[in-house]
Short mmCIF file of C-alpha atoms and ligand atoms in Angstrom, two decimals:
data_model
loop_
_atom_site.label_atom_id
_atom_site.label_comp_id
_atom_site.label_asym_id
_atom_site.label_seq_id
_atom_site.Cartn_x
_atom_site.Cartn_y
_atom_site.Cartn_z
CA MET A 1 47.68 -124.29 35.60
CA THR A 2 45.97 -126.70 37.90
CA THR A 3 42.44 -127.82 37.29
CA PRO A 4 40.01 -127.31 40.25
CA PRO A 5 39.29 -130.61 42.07
CA THR A 6 36.21 -132.20 40.83
CA PRO A 7 33.41 -133.03 43.34
CA ASP A 8 33.73 -136.55 44.66
CA GLN A 9 30.99 -138.32 42.86
CA SER A 10 30.95 -141.16 45.42
CA MET A 11 29.54 -138.58 48.00
CA HIS A 12 26.00 -139.90 47.95
CA VAL A 13 23.38 -139.36 50.55
CA ASP A 14 20.97 -142.14 50.83
CA PRO A 15 17.26 -140.88 50.49
CA TYR A 16 16.55 -142.36 53.96
CA GLU A 17 19.47 -140.61 55.52
CA ARG A 18 18.48 -137.41 53.86
CA GLY A 19 14.88 -137.97 55.26
CA TRP A 20 16.08 -138.37 58.81
CA ILE A 21 18.52 -135.33 58.49
CA ILE A 22 15.54 -133.25 57.43
CA ALA A 23 13.38 -134.70 60.14
CA ALA A 24 16.04 -133.86 62.82
CA ILE A 25 16.34 -130.28 61.49
CA VAL A 26 12.46 -129.91 61.53
CA LEU A 27 12.32 -131.15 65.16
CA LEU A 28 14.97 -128.70 66.19
CA VAL A 29 13.04 -125.84 64.53
CA VAL A 30 9.71 -127.07 66.50
CA PHE A 31 11.73 -127.13 69.77
CA ALA A 32 13.15 -123.69 69.19
CA LEU A 33 9.59 -122.41 68.43
CA ALA A 34 8.19 -124.12 71.40
CA VAL A 35 10.67 -122.37 73.54
CA ALA A 36 10.12 -119.08 71.93
CA VAL A 37 6.22 -119.33 72.21
CA ALA A 38 6.49 -120.42 75.91
CA GLY A 39 8.80 -117.54 76.82
CA ALA A 40 7.24 -114.83 74.71
CA ALA A 41 3.52 -115.58 74.45
CA MET A 42 2.79 -117.74 77.57
CA GLY A 43 5.16 -115.95 80.05
CA VAL A 44 7.03 -118.97 81.02
CA GLN A 45 10.34 -117.99 82.66
CA LEU A 46 13.24 -120.00 83.95
CA PRO A 47 13.81 -119.40 87.70
CA ALA A 48 17.10 -117.46 87.65
CA PRO A 49 19.65 -118.19 90.35
CA GLU A 50 19.71 -114.46 91.27
CA ALA A 51 22.60 -114.57 93.82
CA ARG A 52 24.67 -116.64 96.11
CA VAL A 53 24.34 -116.21 99.79
CA ASP A 54 25.74 -117.88 102.90
CA PRO A 55 22.78 -119.96 104.30
CA ASN A 56 24.45 -119.52 107.87
CA THR A 57 24.21 -115.79 107.85
CA VAL A 58 21.48 -114.96 105.24
CA ALA A 59 18.85 -114.64 108.07
CA LEU A 60 21.03 -112.23 109.98
CA GLN A 61 21.98 -109.69 107.41
CA GLY A 62 20.84 -108.28 104.02
CA PRO A 63 17.23 -108.29 102.78
CA PHE A 64 16.49 -111.63 104.25
CA ALA A 65 17.14 -110.52 107.70
CA SER A 66 13.63 -108.80 107.48
CA PRO A 67 11.82 -110.79 104.93
CA GLY A 68 8.62 -109.48 103.63
CA LEU A 69 6.75 -107.49 100.94
CA ARG A 70 8.03 -104.18 99.75
CA GLU A 71 6.40 -101.77 97.51
CA LEU A 72 9.00 -100.34 95.16
CA ALA A 73 6.51 -98.17 93.15
CA PRO A 74 2.79 -98.11 92.83
CA GLY A 75 1.70 -101.70 91.66
CA LYS A 76 5.42 -102.84 91.82
CA TYR A 77 6.37 -105.11 94.62
CA GLU A 78 9.30 -107.36 95.76
CA ALA A 79 8.70 -110.13 98.16
CA TYR A 80 11.64 -111.66 100.08
CA ILE A 81 10.63 -114.99 101.37
CA MET A 82 12.77 -117.11 103.75
CA SER A 83 12.22 -120.80 103.68
CA GLN A 84 13.03 -123.06 106.60
CA ILE A 85 11.75 -126.18 108.12
CA TRP A 86 8.75 -126.02 107.91
CA LEU A 87 7.45 -122.58 107.28
CA PHE A 88 7.74 -119.69 104.88
CA ASN A 89 8.40 -116.15 106.47
CA PRO A 90 6.27 -114.24 105.67
CA ARG A 91 3.43 -116.71 105.27
CA ASP A 92 1.00 -114.43 103.88
CA ILE A 93 1.28 -111.44 101.50
CA SER A 94 -1.37 -109.33 100.00
CA VAL A 95 -1.21 -107.02 96.94
CA PRO A 96 -3.85 -105.19 94.71
CA LYS A 97 -4.91 -106.64 91.42
CA GLY A 98 -2.64 -105.88 88.57
CA SER A 99 0.46 -105.72 90.79
CA GLU A 100 3.80 -107.06 89.61
CA ILE A 101 5.65 -109.09 92.22
CA THR A 102 9.18 -110.19 92.02
CA PHE A 103 9.67 -113.21 94.34
CA TYR A 104 13.15 -113.69 95.94
CA VAL A 105 13.27 -116.93 97.79
CA THR A 106 15.98 -118.65 99.75
CA SER A 107 16.48 -121.29 102.39
CA LYS A 108 18.43 -121.22 105.53
CA ASP A 109 18.45 -125.00 106.01
CA VAL A 110 17.55 -127.64 103.53
CA GLN A 111 16.29 -127.70 100.01
CA HIS A 112 12.65 -126.56 99.61
CA GLY A 113 10.40 -125.61 96.72
CA PHE A 114 8.20 -122.73 95.92
CA LYS A 115 5.18 -123.15 93.72
CA LEU A 116 2.37 -120.65 93.49
CA GLU A 117 -0.66 -122.67 92.49
CA GLY A 118 -2.29 -121.89 89.14
CA THR A 119 0.57 -119.79 88.02
CA ASN A 120 3.96 -120.22 86.23
CA VAL A 121 5.76 -119.42 89.47
CA ASN A 122 7.60 -122.66 90.36
CA MET A 123 11.09 -122.74 91.57
CA MET A 124 13.64 -124.78 93.57
CA VAL A 125 14.71 -123.14 96.84
CA ILE A 126 18.36 -124.18 97.54
CA PRO A 127 20.29 -123.14 100.55
CA GLY A 128 22.98 -120.68 99.45
CA GLN A 129 21.10 -119.50 96.42
CA VAL A 130 18.46 -116.74 95.95
CA SER A 131 15.81 -117.92 93.42
CA LYS A 132 13.97 -115.19 91.56
CA LEU A 133 10.70 -115.12 89.47
CA THR A 134 8.38 -112.23 88.57
CA TYR A 135 4.60 -112.65 88.47
CA THR A 136 1.86 -110.22 87.58
CA ALA A 137 -1.28 -110.71 89.66
CA ASN A 138 -4.10 -110.00 87.10
CA LYS A 139 -6.89 -111.93 88.88
CA ALA A 140 -8.29 -111.32 92.39
CA GLY A 141 -8.35 -114.22 94.72
CA THR A 142 -6.29 -116.22 97.12
CA TYR A 143 -3.48 -118.34 95.75
CA ASN A 144 -1.60 -120.76 97.90
CA TRP A 145 2.07 -121.37 97.51
CA VAL A 146 3.43 -124.69 98.61
CA CYS A 147 6.84 -126.38 99.17
CA HIS A 148 7.10 -129.02 96.56
CA GLU A 149 10.43 -130.63 97.56
CA TYR A 150 10.11 -133.13 100.38
CA CYS A 151 11.88 -131.60 103.30
CA GLY A 152 11.08 -133.69 106.30
CA LEU A 153 8.11 -134.33 108.73
CA GLY A 154 6.43 -130.91 108.32
CA HIS A 155 6.76 -130.71 104.51
CA ALA A 156 3.04 -131.12 103.93
CA ALA A 157 2.24 -128.28 106.20
CA MET A 158 4.80 -125.84 104.56
CA PHE A 159 2.72 -123.38 102.66
CA GLY A 160 1.76 -119.63 102.40
CA THR A 161 -0.83 -117.46 100.60
CA LEU A 162 -0.82 -114.72 98.16
CA THR A 163 -4.08 -112.72 98.40
CA VAL A 164 -4.81 -110.49 95.37
CA THR A 165 -7.42 -107.86 96.29
CA GLU A 166 -9.76 -105.98 93.92
CU1 LIG B 1 9.89 -127.39 102.57
CU2 LIG B 1 9.00 -129.41 101.63
#
């Protein structure tokens, strides 16, 4: 019969080391909770790279050939928005209050940005990729969206508006 190995008594964790191990674990839990609260309670979403497209042909075929707002069901919309130097097409869209809008945005030239002011809708617009975010418009008003990536001379003039009607 062999005796089970005795635990190594020299395996000693310094109290300071133990303290930092616990602090690191607590921090990880705090980070995980922050992500969970942001996602579940505050509606923060990561912009998903929805699809790959060919920036040379994206304006000629598929949904971006005729960008704009489409009503899928009452109160449910999708907005296909083409970015190019230095405009968004369409530039203005309008939905009734309470509508859910899913934005699909791509670029046919350089990198742009899409930020809907006062909301969590904020994404990079990269040629070759479709960026997607969903937003529920619960408050009437006019919201500007702006390009937030410097894209050349007309960058500052590159914006559009979402009007939410009563
Ligand atoms: Cu487009 Cu800045």
